[in-house]
Amino acid sequence: MRKSAAKVVLIAICCLSAAATRADAQGSFVPCDNGLRCVVAPCPSTSALDLASGKVIKGVSVDIDGLPQQDKALDLAEKLYAGNLVVAGIIENRPHTFNGKQYSLPTLVATGIERVSRESERGHCSAR
């Protein structure tokens, strides 16, 4: 009986450690329209600048469902399109199905709005 209790405790510690790692992986991103268009999905029309690394992640979807209610503004879509906001969150690869085919695409899971972006941070955006 002690061995199974020890296993449960070990599994719980691993789960908590994984959750902490995910929270630590949260970063700051400037998502915006990148000007690319296509005729067949998936269409990589949004990119996100990772402010920590300076890397631009192309083809990102933005999931705003987890944002606090006060961060959900009427013109949030327009601000994200133009790259006007720095968004806190994490990038996850999530499955999406287009025309019967499964794709694993990057998704910026937004957890908060940090601030208005600077002009220099919007350099990768087409809608500047």
PDB file of C-alpha atoms in Angstrom:
ATOM      1  CA  MET A   1       0.000   0.000   0.000  1.00  0.00           C
ATOM      2  CA  ARG A   2       2.867   2.379   0.740  1.00  0.00           C
ATOM      3  CA  LYS A   3       4.300   1.927  -2.754  1.00  0.00           C
ATOM      4  CA  SER A   4       1.045   2.984  -4.432  1.00  0.00           C
ATOM      5  CA  ALA A   5       0.757   6.017  -2.133  1.00  0.00           C
ATOM      6  CA  ALA A   6       4.333   6.958  -2.989  1.00  0.00           C
ATOM      7  CA  LYS A   7       3.491   6.635  -6.705  1.00  0.00           C
ATOM      8  CA  VAL A   8       0.488   8.944  -6.299  1.00  0.00           C
ATOM      9  CA  VAL A   9       2.626  11.525  -4.489  1.00  0.00           C
ATOM     10  CA  LEU A  10       5.325  11.259  -7.180  1.00  0.00           C
ATOM     11  CA  ILE A  11       2.752  11.715  -9.960  1.00  0.00           C
ATOM     12  CA  ALA A  12       1.272  14.750  -8.174  1.00  0.00           C
ATOM     13  CA  ILE A  13       4.733  16.305  -7.805  1.00  0.00           C
ATOM     14  CA  CYS A  14       5.435  15.735 -11.511  1.00  0.00           C
ATOM     15  CA  CYS A  15       2.117  17.330 -12.484  1.00  0.00           C
ATOM     16  CA  LEU A  16       2.745  20.356 -10.286  1.00  0.00           C
ATOM     17  CA  SER A  17       6.257  20.656 -11.676  1.00  0.00           C
ATOM     18  CA  ALA A  18       4.921  20.538 -15.250  1.00  0.00           C
ATOM     19  CA  ALA A  19       2.314  23.201 -14.421  1.00  0.00           C
ATOM     20  CA  ALA A  20       5.002  25.411 -12.896  1.00  0.00           C
ATOM     21  CA  THR A  21       7.203  24.943 -15.963  1.00  0.00           C
ATOM     22  CA  ARG A  22       4.313  25.962 -18.212  1.00  0.00           C
ATOM     23  CA  ALA A  23       3.670  29.073 -16.126  1.00  0.00           C
ATOM     24  CA  ASP A  24       7.374  29.919 -16.212  1.00  0.00           C
ATOM     25  CA  ALA A  25       7.335  29.574 -20.004  1.00  0.00           C
ATOM     26  CA  GLN A  26       4.899  32.467 -20.307  1.00  0.00           C
ATOM     27  CA  GLY A  27       6.288  35.293 -22.344  1.00  0.00           C
ATOM     28  CA  SER A  28       5.432  38.585 -23.986  1.00  0.00           C
ATOM     29  CA  PHE A  29       4.388  38.680 -27.621  1.00  0.00           C
ATOM     30  CA  VAL A  30       3.294  41.248 -30.206  1.00  0.00           C
ATOM     31  CA  PRO A  31       0.821  39.426 -32.487  1.00  0.00           C
ATOM     32  CA  CYS A  32      -0.260  41.045 -35.751  1.00  0.00           C
ATOM     33  CA  ASP A  33      -1.206  40.534 -39.366  1.00  0.00           C
ATOM     34  CA  ASN A  34       1.842  39.737 -41.481  1.00  0.00           C
ATOM     35  CA  GLY A  35       0.265  40.503 -44.867  1.00  0.00           C
ATOM     36  CA  LEU A  36       0.477  36.947 -46.224  1.00  0.00           C
ATOM     37  CA  ARG A  37      -2.643  35.555 -47.875  1.00  0.00           C
ATOM     38  CA  CYS A  38      -3.420  32.157 -49.332  1.00  0.00           C
ATOM     39  CA  VAL A  39      -6.216  30.288 -51.048  1.00  0.00           C
ATOM     40  CA  VAL A  40      -5.948  26.995 -49.150  1.00  0.00           C
ATOM     41  CA  ALA A  41      -5.977  26.718 -45.363  1.00  0.00           C
ATOM     42  CA  PRO A  42      -4.027  26.832 -43.152  1.00  0.00           C
ATOM     43  CA  CYS A  43      -3.248  30.458 -43.918  1.00  0.00           C
ATOM     44  CA  PRO A  44      -0.315  31.956 -42.018  1.00  0.00           C
ATOM     45  CA  SER A  45      -1.686  35.502 -41.913  1.00  0.00           C
ATOM     46  CA  THR A  46      -0.731  36.218 -38.297  1.00  0.00           C
ATOM     47  CA  SER A  47       2.713  36.279 -36.747  1.00  0.00           C
ATOM     48  CA  ALA A  48       3.913  36.986 -33.224  1.00  0.00           C
ATOM     49  CA  LEU A  49       7.128  38.625 -32.117  1.00  0.00           C
ATOM     50  CA  ASP A  50       8.571  36.940 -29.022  1.00  0.00           C
ATOM     51  CA  LEU A  51       9.974  39.914 -27.107  1.00  0.00           C
ATOM     52  CA  ALA A  52      12.366  37.768 -25.052  1.00  0.00           C
ATOM     53  CA  SER A  53      14.124  36.152 -28.013  1.00  0.00           C
ATOM     54  CA  GLY A  54      13.325  38.585 -30.834  1.00  0.00           C
ATOM     55  CA  LYS A  55      12.072  35.620 -32.889  1.00  0.00           C
ATOM     56  CA  VAL A  56       9.029  36.031 -35.142  1.00  0.00           C
ATOM     57  CA  ILE A  57       6.727  33.004 -35.043  1.00  0.00           C
ATOM     58  CA  LYS A  58       4.761  32.783 -38.292  1.00  0.00           C
ATOM     59  CA  GLY A  59       1.316  31.306 -38.779  1.00  0.00           C
ATOM     60  CA  VAL A  60       0.154  31.884 -35.211  1.00  0.00           C
ATOM     61  CA  SER A  61      -3.486  31.802 -34.169  1.00  0.00           C
ATOM     62  CA  VAL A  62      -4.373  33.934 -31.149  1.00  0.00           C
ATOM     63  CA  ASP A  63      -6.641  32.391 -28.517  1.00  0.00           C
ATOM     64  CA  ILE A  64      -8.134  35.196 -26.395  1.00  0.00           C
ATOM     65  CA  ASP A  65     -10.628  33.025 -24.495  1.00  0.00           C
ATOM     66  CA  GLY A  66      -8.436  33.009 -21.373  1.00  0.00           C
ATOM     67  CA  LEU A  67      -8.116  36.781 -21.127  1.00  0.00           C
ATOM     68  CA  PRO A  68      -9.627  38.484 -18.097  1.00  0.00           C
ATOM     69  CA  GLN A  69     -12.903  40.242 -18.887  1.00  0.00           C
ATOM     70  CA  GLN A  70     -11.361  43.715 -18.437  1.00  0.00           C
ATOM     71  CA  ASP A  71      -8.813  42.911 -21.186  1.00  0.00           C
ATOM     72  CA  LYS A  72     -11.508  42.036 -23.706  1.00  0.00           C
ATOM     73  CA  ALA A  73     -12.133  45.388 -25.403  1.00  0.00           C
ATOM     74  CA  LEU A  74     -14.511  46.020 -28.306  1.00  0.00           C
ATOM     75  CA  ASP A  75     -11.666  46.818 -30.672  1.00  0.00           C
ATOM     76  CA  LEU A  76      -9.325  44.062 -29.419  1.00  0.00           C
ATOM     77  CA  ALA A  77      -9.374  42.325 -32.810  1.00  0.00           C
ATOM     78  CA  GLU A  78      -8.266  45.513 -34.560  1.00  0.00           C
ATOM     79  CA  LYS A  79      -5.497  46.152 -32.031  1.00  0.00           C
ATOM     80  CA  LEU A  80      -4.197  42.585 -32.405  1.00  0.00           C
ATOM     81  CA  TYR A  81      -4.415  42.847 -36.209  1.00  0.00           C
ATOM     82  CA  ALA A  82      -2.269  45.992 -36.197  1.00  0.00           C
ATOM     83  CA  GLY A  83       0.200  44.784 -33.545  1.00  0.00           C
ATOM     84  CA  ASN A  84      -0.711  47.544 -31.109  1.00  0.00           C
ATOM     85  CA  LEU A  85      -0.595  45.390 -27.969  1.00  0.00           C
ATOM     86  CA  VAL A  86       1.946  43.341 -26.052  1.00  0.00           C
ATOM     87  CA  VAL A  87       0.178  40.155 -25.003  1.00  0.00           C
ATOM     88  CA  ALA A  88       1.255  37.881 -22.146  1.00  0.00           C
ATOM     89  CA  GLY A  89       0.872  34.197 -22.886  1.00  0.00           C
ATOM     90  CA  ILE A  90       2.438  31.027 -24.192  1.00  0.00           C
ATOM     91  CA  ILE A  91       2.805  29.473 -27.632  1.00  0.00           C
ATOM     92  CA  GLU A  92       1.347  25.973 -27.909  1.00  0.00           C
ATOM     93  CA  ASN A  93       1.085  23.696 -30.915  1.00  0.00           C
ATOM     94  CA  ARG A  94      -2.585  22.771 -31.212  1.00  0.00           C
ATOM     95  CA  PRO A  95      -4.313  20.450 -33.663  1.00  0.00           C
ATOM     96  CA  HIS A  96      -6.498  22.093 -36.320  1.00  0.00           C
ATOM     97  CA  THR A  97      -8.396  20.405 -39.137  1.00  0.00           C
ATOM     98  CA  PHE A  98      -8.727  22.050 -42.566  1.00  0.00           C
ATOM     99  CA  ASN A  99     -10.301  20.321 -45.567  1.00  0.00           C
ATOM    100  CA  GLY A 100     -10.172  16.993 -43.752  1.00  0.00           C
ATOM    101  CA  LYS A 101      -6.436  17.224 -43.003  1.00  0.00           C
ATOM    102  CA  GLN A 102      -5.005  17.573 -39.511  1.00  0.00           C
ATOM    103  CA  TYR A 103      -2.333  20.216 -38.855  1.00  0.00           C
ATOM    104  CA  SER A 104      -0.406  21.081 -35.712  1.00  0.00           C
ATOM    105  CA  LEU A 105      -0.247  24.861 -35.697  1.00  0.00           C
ATOM    106  CA  PRO A 106       1.212  27.363 -33.226  1.00  0.00           C
ATOM    107  CA  THR A 107      -1.359  29.104 -31.060  1.00  0.00           C
ATOM    108  CA  LEU A 108      -0.659  32.078 -28.818  1.00  0.00           C
ATOM    109  CA  VAL A 109      -2.733  31.414 -25.711  1.00  0.00           C
ATOM    110  CA  ALA A 110      -3.215  34.939 -24.375  1.00  0.00           C
ATOM    111  CA  THR A 111      -3.447  35.312 -20.605  1.00  0.00           C
ATOM    112  CA  GLY A 112      -3.302  39.093 -20.338  1.00  0.00           C
ATOM    113  CA  ILE A 113      -2.651  42.397 -22.043  1.00  0.00           C
ATOM    114  CA  GLU A 114       0.607  43.904 -20.776  1.00  0.00           C
ATOM    115  CA  ARG A 115       0.812  47.266 -22.519  1.00  0.00           C
ATOM    116  CA  VAL A 116       0.690  49.154 -25.804  1.00  0.00           C
ATOM    117  CA  SER A 117       3.482  48.027 -28.123  1.00  0.00           C
ATOM    118  CA  ARG A 118       6.289  50.289 -29.272  1.00  0.00           C
ATOM    119  CA  GLU A 119       6.800  51.179 -32.931  1.00  0.00           C
ATOM    120  CA  SER A 120      10.014  49.143 -32.969  1.00  0.00           C
ATOM    121  CA  GLU A 121       8.081  46.071 -31.754  1.00  0.00           C
ATOM    122  CA  ARG A 122       5.595  46.363 -34.617  1.00  0.00           C
ATOM    123  CA  GLY A 123       8.283  46.128 -37.310  1.00  0.00           C
ATOM    124  CA  HIS A 124       7.158  42.640 -38.418  1.00  0.00           C
ATOM    125  CA  CYS A 125       3.568  43.791 -38.968  1.00  0.00           C
ATOM    126  CA  SER A 126       2.126  44.657 -42.360  1.00  0.00           C
ATOM    127  CA  ALA A 127      -0.660  46.839 -40.959  1.00  0.00           C
ATOM    128  CA  ARG A 128       1.588  49.530 -39.449  1.00  0.00           C
TER     129      ARG A 128
END
